[in-house]
PDB file of C-alpha atoms in Angstrom:
ATOM      1  CA  UNK A   1       0.000   0.000   0.000  1.00  0.00           C
ATOM      2  CA  UNK A   2       1.338   3.419  -0.927  1.00  0.00           C
ATOM      3  CA  UNK A   3       0.936   5.782   2.073  1.00  0.00           C
ATOM      4  CA  UNK A   4       0.146   8.653  -0.295  1.00  0.00           C
ATOM      5  CA  UNK A   5      -2.964   6.770  -1.445  1.00  0.00           C
ATOM      6  CA  UNK A   6      -4.426   6.541   2.049  1.00  0.00           C
ATOM      7  CA  UNK A   7      -7.104   8.836   3.426  1.00  0.00           C
ATOM      8  CA  UNK A   8      -6.083  11.601   5.867  1.00  0.00           C
ATOM      9  CA  UNK A   9      -5.224  10.478   9.383  1.00  0.00           C
ATOM     10  CA  UNK A  10      -8.015  10.881  11.941  1.00  0.00           C
ATOM     11  CA  UNK A  11      -7.199  13.685  14.424  1.00  0.00           C
ATOM     12  CA  UNK A  12      -5.675  12.084  17.497  1.00  0.00           C
ATOM     13  CA  UNK A  13      -4.570   8.955  15.626  1.00  0.00           C
ATOM     14  CA  UNK A  14      -1.174  10.365  14.670  1.00  0.00           C
ATOM     15  CA  UNK A  15       2.043   8.575  15.686  1.00  0.00           C
ATOM     16  CA  UNK A  16       3.637   9.745  18.934  1.00  0.00           C
ATOM     17  CA  UNK A  17       7.371  10.143  19.471  1.00  0.00           C
ATOM     18  CA  UNK A  18       9.456  11.437  22.362  1.00  0.00           C
ATOM     19  CA  UNK A  19      13.247  11.580  22.730  1.00  0.00           C
ATOM     20  CA  UNK A  20      14.320  10.834  26.279  1.00  0.00           C
ATOM     21  CA  UNK A  21      16.902   8.625  27.945  1.00  0.00           C
ATOM     22  CA  UNK A  22      18.878   5.759  26.445  1.00  0.00           C
ATOM     23  CA  UNK A  23      16.081   3.388  27.486  1.00  0.00           C
ATOM     24  CA  UNK A  24      13.400   3.123  24.820  1.00  0.00           C
ATOM     25  CA  UNK A  25       9.833   1.855  24.735  1.00  0.00           C
ATOM     26  CA  UNK A  26       7.873   0.857  21.636  1.00  0.00           C
ATOM     27  CA  UNK A  27       4.080   0.829  22.042  1.00  0.00           C
ATOM     28  CA  UNK A  28       1.941  -1.191  19.588  1.00  0.00           C
ATOM     29  CA  UNK A  29      -1.763  -0.414  19.197  1.00  0.00           C
ATOM     30  CA  UNK A  30      -4.467  -2.913  18.330  1.00  0.00           C
ATOM     31  CA  UNK A  31      -6.383  -4.135  15.288  1.00  0.00           C
ATOM     32  CA  UNK A  32      -8.549  -1.334  13.776  1.00  0.00           C
ATOM     33  CA  UNK A  33      -7.223   0.987  16.503  1.00  0.00           C
ATOM     34  CA  UNK A  34      -4.576   3.697  16.444  1.00  0.00           C
ATOM     35  CA  UNK A  35      -2.049   5.491  18.667  1.00  0.00           C
ATOM     36  CA  UNK A  36      -5.075   7.274  20.158  1.00  0.00           C
ATOM     37  CA  UNK A  37      -5.511   4.320  22.528  1.00  0.00           C
ATOM     38  CA  UNK A  38      -1.821   4.336  23.481  1.00  0.00           C
ATOM     39  CA  UNK A  39      -0.991   8.037  23.678  1.00  0.00           C
ATOM     40  CA  UNK A  40      -1.779   8.527  27.408  1.00  0.00           C
ATOM     41  CA  UNK A  41       0.463   5.547  28.169  1.00  0.00           C
ATOM     42  CA  UNK A  42       3.199   6.883  25.912  1.00  0.00           C
ATOM     43  CA  UNK A  43       2.977  10.346  27.443  1.00  0.00           C
ATOM     44  CA  UNK A  44       3.219   8.860  30.945  1.00  0.00           C
ATOM     45  CA  UNK A  45       6.410   6.968  30.075  1.00  0.00           C
ATOM     46  CA  UNK A  46       7.815   9.997  28.270  1.00  0.00           C
ATOM     47  CA  UNK A  47       7.193  12.166  31.349  1.00  0.00           C
ATOM     48  CA  UNK A  48       9.206   9.626  33.349  1.00  0.00           C
ATOM     49  CA  UNK A  49      12.177  10.239  31.061  1.00  0.00           C
ATOM     50  CA  UNK A  50      11.991   7.326  28.624  1.00  0.00           C
ATOM     51  CA  UNK A  51      12.368   7.497  24.864  1.00  0.00           C
ATOM     52  CA  UNK A  52       8.987   6.497  23.431  1.00  0.00           C
ATOM     53  CA  UNK A  53       7.702   5.555  19.992  1.00  0.00           C
ATOM     54  CA  UNK A  54       4.035   4.860  19.188  1.00  0.00           C
ATOM     55  CA  UNK A  55       3.775   4.137  15.442  1.00  0.00           C
ATOM     56  CA  UNK A  56       0.583   4.143  13.388  1.00  0.00           C
ATOM     57  CA  UNK A  57       0.172   0.743  11.727  1.00  0.00           C
ATOM     58  CA  UNK A  58      -0.448   0.672   7.945  1.00  0.00           C
ATOM     59  CA  UNK A  59      -4.118   0.930   7.017  1.00  0.00           C
ATOM     60  CA  UNK A  60      -5.098   2.201  10.451  1.00  0.00           C
ATOM     61  CA  UNK A  61      -6.161   5.616  11.649  1.00  0.00           C
ATOM     62  CA  UNK A  62      -7.824   6.703   8.398  1.00  0.00           C
ATOM     63  CA  UNK A  63     -10.807   4.775   6.967  1.00  0.00           C
ATOM     64  CA  UNK A  64     -11.434   1.037   7.191  1.00  0.00           C
ATOM     65  CA  UNK A  65     -11.174   0.630   3.391  1.00  0.00           C
ATOM     66  CA  UNK A  66      -7.451   1.461   3.638  1.00  0.00           C
ATOM     67  CA  UNK A  67      -6.972  -1.440   6.010  1.00  0.00           C
ATOM     68  CA  UNK A  68      -8.197  -4.009   3.486  1.00  0.00           C
ATOM     69  CA  UNK A  69      -5.095  -3.177   1.429  1.00  0.00           C
ATOM     70  CA  UNK A  70      -2.827  -4.285   4.287  1.00  0.00           C
ATOM     71  CA  UNK A  71      -2.299  -7.344   6.451  1.00  0.00           C
ATOM     72  CA  UNK A  72      -0.409  -8.774   9.391  1.00  0.00           C
ATOM     73  CA  UNK A  73       2.875  -8.964   7.450  1.00  0.00           C
ATOM     74  CA  UNK A  74       2.674  -5.209   6.828  1.00  0.00           C
ATOM     75  CA  UNK A  75       1.869  -4.451  10.470  1.00  0.00           C
ATOM     76  CA  UNK A  76       4.703  -6.623  11.743  1.00  0.00           C
ATOM     77  CA  UNK A  77       7.207  -5.162   9.268  1.00  0.00           C
ATOM     78  CA  UNK A  78       6.228  -1.660  10.379  1.00  0.00           C
ATOM     79  CA  UNK A  79       6.782  -2.277  14.087  1.00  0.00           C
ATOM     80  CA  UNK A  80       9.961  -4.228  13.364  1.00  0.00           C
ATOM     81  CA  UNK A  81      11.427  -1.209  11.569  1.00  0.00           C
ATOM     82  CA  UNK A  82      10.400   0.968  14.505  1.00  0.00           C
ATOM     83  CA  UNK A  83      12.052  -1.462  16.926  1.00  0.00           C
ATOM     84  CA  UNK A  84      15.342  -1.575  15.045  1.00  0.00           C
ATOM     85  CA  UNK A  85      15.403   2.205  14.710  1.00  0.00           C
ATOM     86  CA  UNK A  86      14.762   2.571  18.435  1.00  0.00           C
ATOM     87  CA  UNK A  87      17.489   0.029  19.209  1.00  0.00           C
ATOM     88  CA  UNK A  88      19.999   2.112  17.253  1.00  0.00           C
ATOM     89  CA  UNK A  89      19.227   5.103  19.479  1.00  0.00           C
ATOM     90  CA  UNK A  90      18.874   3.341  22.841  1.00  0.00           C
ATOM     91  CA  UNK A  91      20.874   0.967  25.008  1.00  0.00           C
ATOM     92  CA  UNK A  92      17.834  -1.027  26.076  1.00  0.00           C
ATOM     93  CA  UNK A  93      14.416  -1.432  24.481  1.00  0.00           C
ATOM     94  CA  UNK A  94      11.073  -2.614  25.857  1.00  0.00           C
ATOM     95  CA  UNK A  95       7.978  -3.362  23.784  1.00  0.00           C
ATOM     96  CA  UNK A  96       4.395  -3.008  24.997  1.00  0.00           C
ATOM     97  CA  UNK A  97       1.166  -3.809  23.200  1.00  0.00           C
ATOM     98  CA  UNK A  98      -2.620  -3.751  23.416  1.00  0.00           C
ATOM     99  CA  UNK A  99      -4.816  -6.480  21.892  1.00  0.00           C
ATOM    100  CA  UNK A 100      -3.439  -7.429  18.442  1.00  0.00           C
ATOM    101  CA  UNK A 101      -0.557  -5.105  19.290  1.00  0.00           C
ATOM    102  CA  UNK A 102       0.209  -7.660  21.982  1.00  0.00           C
ATOM    103  CA  UNK A 103       0.695 -10.326  19.308  1.00  0.00           C
ATOM    104  CA  UNK A 104       3.061  -8.006  17.441  1.00  0.00           C
ATOM    105  CA  UNK A 105       4.877  -7.363  20.721  1.00  0.00           C
ATOM    106  CA  UNK A 106       5.378 -11.055  21.447  1.00  0.00           C
ATOM    107  CA  UNK A 107       6.509 -11.718  17.875  1.00  0.00           C
ATOM    108  CA  UNK A 108       9.104  -8.953  18.066  1.00  0.00           C
ATOM    109  CA  UNK A 109      10.473 -10.439  21.292  1.00  0.00           C
ATOM    110  CA  UNK A 110      10.601 -13.891  19.700  1.00  0.00           C
ATOM    111  CA  UNK A 111      12.391 -12.670  16.589  1.00  0.00           C
ATOM    112  CA  UNK A 112      14.739 -10.257  18.375  1.00  0.00           C
ATOM    113  CA  UNK A 113      15.629 -11.851  21.718  1.00  0.00           C
ATOM    114  CA  UNK A 114      18.882  -9.901  21.977  1.00  0.00           C
ATOM    115  CA  UNK A 115      17.135  -6.572  21.412  1.00  0.00           C
ATOM    116  CA  UNK A 116      13.899  -6.735  23.409  1.00  0.00           C
ATOM    117  CA  UNK A 117      14.665  -6.475  27.130  1.00  0.00           C
ATOM    118  CA  UNK A 118      11.090  -7.080  28.329  1.00  0.00           C
ATOM    119  CA  UNK A 119       7.479  -6.884  27.181  1.00  0.00           C
ATOM    120  CA  UNK A 120       4.210  -5.622  28.661  1.00  0.00           C
ATOM    121  CA  UNK A 121       0.860  -6.871  27.333  1.00  0.00           C
ATOM    122  CA  UNK A 122      -2.647  -5.518  27.866  1.00  0.00           C
ATOM    123  CA  UNK A 123      -5.473  -7.891  26.902  1.00  0.00           C
ATOM    124  CA  UNK A 124      -3.335  -9.436  24.151  1.00  0.00           C
ATOM    125  CA  UNK A 125      -4.935 -11.255  21.218  1.00  0.00           C
ATOM    126  CA  UNK A 126      -2.812 -14.374  20.636  1.00  0.00           C
ATOM    127  CA  UNK A 127      -5.282 -17.120  19.677  1.00  0.00           C
ATOM    128  CA  UNK A 128      -8.344 -17.528  17.468  1.00  0.00           C
ATOM    129  CA  UNK A 129     -11.456 -16.134  19.133  1.00  0.00           C
ATOM    130  CA  UNK A 130     -13.692 -16.099  16.044  1.00  0.00           C
ATOM    131  CA  UNK A 131     -13.529 -19.517  14.396  1.00  0.00           C
ATOM    132  CA  UNK A 132     -14.814 -18.121  11.117  1.00  0.00           C
ATOM    133  CA  UNK A 133     -11.429 -16.482  10.535  1.00  0.00           C
ATOM    134  CA  UNK A 134      -9.421 -19.651   9.752  1.00  0.00           C
ATOM    135  CA  UNK A 135     -12.146 -20.637   7.300  1.00  0.00           C
ATOM    136  CA  UNK A 136     -12.004 -17.388   5.335  1.00  0.00           C
ATOM    137  CA  UNK A 137      -8.237 -16.856   5.662  1.00  0.00           C
ATOM    138  CA  UNK A 138      -7.353 -18.741   2.436  1.00  0.00           C
ATOM    139  CA  UNK A 139      -9.975 -16.696   0.573  1.00  0.00           C
ATOM    140  CA  UNK A 140      -9.369 -13.313   2.176  1.00  0.00           C
ATOM    141  CA  UNK A 141      -9.382 -11.179  -0.971  1.00  0.00           C
ATOM    142  CA  UNK A 142     -12.323 -13.056  -2.495  1.00  0.00           C
ATOM    143  CA  UNK A 143     -14.246 -12.830   0.766  1.00  0.00           C
ATOM    144  CA  UNK A 144     -13.515  -9.119   0.894  1.00  0.00           C
ATOM    145  CA  UNK A 145     -15.084  -8.645  -2.540  1.00  0.00           C
ATOM    146  CA  UNK A 146     -18.246 -10.398  -1.404  1.00  0.00           C
ATOM    147  CA  UNK A 147     -18.307  -8.865   2.081  1.00  0.00           C
ATOM    148  CA  UNK A 148     -15.741  -6.058   2.415  1.00  0.00           C
ATOM    149  CA  UNK A 149     -16.418  -5.489   6.109  1.00  0.00           C
ATOM    150  CA  UNK A 150     -18.511  -6.569   9.076  1.00  0.00           C
ATOM    151  CA  UNK A 151     -19.750  -4.621  12.098  1.00  0.00           C
ATOM    152  CA  UNK A 152     -17.021  -4.131  14.674  1.00  0.00           C
ATOM    153  CA  UNK A 153     -16.869  -3.618  18.393  1.00  0.00           C
ATOM    154  CA  UNK A 154     -14.986  -0.407  19.045  1.00  0.00           C
ATOM    155  CA  UNK A 155     -14.387   1.579  22.229  1.00  0.00           C
ATOM    156  CA  UNK A 156     -14.894  -1.363  24.594  1.00  0.00           C
ATOM    157  CA  UNK A 157     -14.319   0.945  27.569  1.00  0.00           C
ATOM    158  CA  UNK A 158     -16.330   1.051  30.791  1.00  0.00           C
ATOM    159  CA  UNK A 159     -15.651   4.760  31.394  1.00  0.00           C
ATOM    160  CA  UNK A 160     -18.445   7.011  30.222  1.00  0.00           C
ATOM    161  CA  UNK A 161     -17.883   9.206  27.163  1.00  0.00           C
ATOM    162  CA  UNK A 162     -14.552   7.573  26.302  1.00  0.00           C
ATOM    163  CA  UNK A 163     -13.767   6.601  22.707  1.00  0.00           C
ATOM    164  CA  UNK A 164     -10.936   4.457  21.345  1.00  0.00           C
ATOM    165  CA  UNK A 165     -10.757   6.400  18.104  1.00  0.00           C
ATOM    166  CA  UNK A 166     -10.840   3.216  15.995  1.00  0.00           C
ATOM    167  CA  UNK A 167     -12.905   1.838  13.128  1.00  0.00           C
ATOM    168  CA  UNK A 168     -16.473   0.678  13.718  1.00  0.00           C
ATOM    169  CA  UNK A 169     -16.132  -1.825  10.849  1.00  0.00           C
ATOM    170  CA  UNK A 170     -13.883  -4.899  10.630  1.00  0.00           C
ATOM    171  CA  UNK A 171     -12.166  -5.054   7.206  1.00  0.00           C
ATOM    172  CA  UNK A 172     -12.563  -8.652   6.016  1.00  0.00           C
ATOM    173  CA  UNK A 173      -9.367  -9.051   3.991  1.00  0.00           C
ATOM    174  CA  UNK A 174      -7.260  -7.571   6.781  1.00  0.00           C
ATOM    175  CA  UNK A 175      -8.912  -9.731   9.437  1.00  0.00           C
ATOM    176  CA  UNK A 176      -8.261 -12.836   7.325  1.00  0.00           C
ATOM    177  CA  UNK A 177      -4.506 -12.330   7.840  1.00  0.00           C
ATOM    178  CA  UNK A 178      -4.710 -12.505  11.640  1.00  0.00           C
ATOM    179  CA  UNK A 179      -4.543 -16.333  11.911  1.00  0.00           C
ATOM    180  CA  UNK A 180      -1.135 -16.248  10.217  1.00  0.00           C
ATOM    181  CA  UNK A 181       0.173 -13.882  12.881  1.00  0.00           C
ATOM    182  CA  UNK A 182      -1.338 -15.929  15.702  1.00  0.00           C
ATOM    183  CA  UNK A 183       0.163 -19.168  14.333  1.00  0.00           C
ATOM    184  CA  UNK A 184       3.618 -17.587  14.155  1.00  0.00           C
ATOM    185  CA  UNK A 185       3.313 -16.344  17.734  1.00  0.00           C
ATOM    186  CA  UNK A 186       2.152 -19.726  19.034  1.00  0.00           C
ATOM    187  CA  UNK A 187       4.809 -21.677  17.140  1.00  0.00           C
ATOM    188  CA  UNK A 188       7.545 -19.347  18.373  1.00  0.00           C
ATOM    189  CA  UNK A 189       6.718 -19.471  22.081  1.00  0.00           C
ATOM    190  CA  UNK A 190       9.842 -21.454  22.969  1.00  0.00           C
ATOM    191  CA  UNK A 191      11.866 -18.579  21.550  1.00  0.00           C
ATOM    192  CA  UNK A 192      10.312 -16.026  23.929  1.00  0.00           C
ATOM    193  CA  UNK A 193      12.982 -15.183  26.496  1.00  0.00           C
ATOM    194  CA  UNK A 194      12.108 -11.631  27.504  1.00  0.00           C
ATOM    195  CA  UNK A 195      10.274 -11.345  30.836  1.00  0.00           C
ATOM    196  CA  UNK A 196       6.546 -10.692  30.470  1.00  0.00           C
ATOM    197  CA  UNK A 197       4.207  -8.459  32.440  1.00  0.00           C
ATOM    198  CA  UNK A 198       0.589  -8.947  31.364  1.00  0.00           C
ATOM    199  CA  UNK A 199      -2.671  -7.264  32.323  1.00  0.00           C
ATOM    200  CA  UNK A 200      -6.064  -8.880  31.712  1.00  0.00           C
ATOM    201  CA  UNK A 201      -9.471  -7.312  32.172  1.00  0.00           C
ATOM    202  CA  UNK A 202     -11.905  -9.649  33.894  1.00  0.00           C
ATOM    203  CA  UNK A 203     -14.639  -8.095  31.723  1.00  0.00           C
ATOM    204  CA  UNK A 204     -13.374  -8.067  28.140  1.00  0.00           C
ATOM    205  CA  UNK A 205     -15.890  -8.155  25.293  1.00  0.00           C
ATOM    206  CA  UNK A 206     -13.250  -8.562  22.580  1.00  0.00           C
ATOM    207  CA  UNK A 207     -10.576 -11.019  23.767  1.00  0.00           C
ATOM    208  CA  UNK A 208     -11.203 -14.018  26.000  1.00  0.00           C
ATOM    209  CA  UNK A 209      -8.909 -15.654  28.566  1.00  0.00           C
ATOM    210  CA  UNK A 210      -7.464 -18.176  26.077  1.00  0.00           C
ATOM    211  CA  UNK A 211      -4.666 -15.907  24.891  1.00  0.00           C
ATOM    212  CA  UNK A 212      -2.993 -15.444  28.256  1.00  0.00           C
ATOM    213  CA  UNK A 213      -3.697 -19.069  29.165  1.00  0.00           C
ATOM    214  CA  UNK A 214      -1.748 -20.129  26.072  1.00  0.00           C
ATOM    215  CA  UNK A 215       1.051 -17.701  26.893  1.00  0.00           C
ATOM    216  CA  UNK A 216       1.364 -18.896  30.485  1.00  0.00           C
ATOM    217  CA  UNK A 217       1.427 -22.547  29.387  1.00  0.00           C
ATOM    218  CA  UNK A 218       3.865 -22.248  26.483  1.00  0.00           C
ATOM    219  CA  UNK A 219       6.269 -19.483  27.538  1.00  0.00           C
ATOM    220  CA  UNK A 220       8.530 -21.984  29.277  1.00  0.00           C
ATOM    221  CA  UNK A 221      11.800 -20.082  28.836  1.00  0.00           C
ATOM    222  CA  UNK A 222      10.850 -16.867  30.592  1.00  0.00           C
ATOM    223  CA  UNK A 223       8.764 -15.482  33.437  1.00  0.00           C
ATOM    224  CA  UNK A 224       5.143 -14.386  33.009  1.00  0.00           C
ATOM    225  CA  UNK A 225       3.404 -12.213  35.609  1.00  0.00           C
ATOM    226  CA  UNK A 226      -0.334 -11.676  35.082  1.00  0.00           C
ATOM    227  CA  UNK A 227      -2.318  -8.961  36.844  1.00  0.00           C
ATOM    228  CA  UNK A 228      -6.115  -8.843  36.698  1.00  0.00           C
ATOM    229  CA  UNK A 229      -7.978  -5.605  36.018  1.00  0.00           C
ATOM    230  CA  UNK A 230     -11.394  -5.505  37.674  1.00  0.00           C
ATOM    231  CA  UNK A 231     -12.599  -2.059  36.590  1.00  0.00           C
ATOM    232  CA  UNK A 232     -11.849  -1.950  32.864  1.00  0.00           C
ATOM    233  CA  UNK A 233     -13.008  -3.487  29.596  1.00  0.00           C
ATOM    234  CA  UNK A 234     -10.846  -4.381  26.598  1.00  0.00           C
ATOM    235  CA  UNK A 235      -9.244  -0.996  25.904  1.00  0.00           C
ATOM    236  CA  UNK A 236      -7.897  -0.795  29.442  1.00  0.00           C
ATOM    237  CA  UNK A 237      -5.285   1.790  28.461  1.00  0.00           C
ATOM    238  CA  UNK A 238      -8.125   4.332  28.312  1.00  0.00           C
ATOM    239  CA  UNK A 239     -10.164   2.918  31.179  1.00  0.00           C
ATOM    240  CA  UNK A 240     -10.306   3.117  34.983  1.00  0.00           C
ATOM    241  CA  UNK A 241      -7.298   0.823  35.463  1.00  0.00           C
ATOM    242  CA  UNK A 242      -5.035   2.783  33.131  1.00  0.00           C
ATOM    243  CA  UNK A 243      -3.038   4.387  35.999  1.00  0.00           C
ATOM    244  CA  UNK A 244      -2.199   0.929  37.364  1.00  0.00           C
ATOM    245  CA  UNK A 245      -1.071  -0.231  33.911  1.00  0.00           C
ATOM    246  CA  UNK A 246       1.088   2.828  33.382  1.00  0.00           C
ATOM    247  CA  UNK A 247       2.704   2.689  36.831  1.00  0.00           C
ATOM    248  CA  UNK A 248       3.170  -1.066  36.590  1.00  0.00           C
ATOM    249  CA  UNK A 249       4.881  -0.840  33.217  1.00  0.00           C
ATOM    250  CA  UNK A 250       7.255   1.854  34.463  1.00  0.00           C
ATOM    251  CA  UNK A 251       8.109  -0.206  37.545  1.00  0.00           C
ATOM    252  CA  UNK A 252       8.727  -3.173  35.234  1.00  0.00           C
ATOM    253  CA  UNK A 253      11.194  -1.160  33.156  1.00  0.00           C
ATOM    254  CA  UNK A 254      12.972   0.080  36.269  1.00  0.00           C
ATOM    255  CA  UNK A 255      13.180  -3.446  37.644  1.00  0.00           C
ATOM    256  CA  UNK A 256      14.765  -4.901  34.516  1.00  0.00           C
ATOM    257  CA  UNK A 257      16.812  -1.946  33.292  1.00  0.00           C
ATOM    258  CA  UNK A 258      20.499  -2.775  33.500  1.00  0.00           C
ATOM    259  CA  UNK A 259      21.799   0.712  32.805  1.00  0.00           C
ATOM    260  CA  UNK A 260      20.118   2.255  35.840  1.00  0.00           C
ATOM    261  CA  UNK A 261      19.075   5.304  33.801  1.00  0.00           C
ATOM    262  CA  UNK A 262      15.741   4.007  32.551  1.00  0.00           C
ATOM    263  CA  UNK A 263      13.711   6.853  34.024  1.00  0.00           C
ATOM    264  CA  UNK A 264      13.708   9.560  36.615  1.00  0.00           C
ATOM    265  CA  UNK A 265      13.303   7.909  39.996  1.00  0.00           C
TER     266      UNK A 265
END
């Protein structure tokens, strides 16, 4: 997809970048979402002194039709470039992700074990939740011609008057590429060596408990700490438990940072 062919970026969905210390954090947003859902988290870490990057994934943050021209390979390649660029500027790098961004986060840690120091996940999507997806995956483009999109669940937030700033339609061709990403994540679990901090909402209308159950069972070469969120829905980074996520992720960086300069203490 040529970026010049995409529709204008939705206000608030722009990438976020902050130059701070030699400890960097890459934040990955979710499927049909945008940096809008991650910006408060990124700003919190930036205020603590970290270098922060929150990229906008291809096809996101504009109109859902743009997303049908992209897929999981494009999204992974985009965050991988952001990771390697951040690693050139920082001594240590952490990756954090929400929902499908959690799958991208885990995959980056699997593929770059010497680069990713630790990962933080919020309601990660790592397994098939909708069993129609594997059936349409081989016919993604054809299915998209017949049914370009389906109704989506956006802004799954318990706080009143809070929006995720994502699409309210699920682009069929783009969604059909998700099983490939999930399979790669599941097959690469033995290669995950970065410590994991994960947050799971007990009321999540998008992602069920299977993803973190799989992670806890298969991530045998690292440590996985899971914290439950009792006052948030799926987009917990914008919900009541957001302060606990932000503070917990910063404490996680400080705990694992070897340089000792990860953030102002």
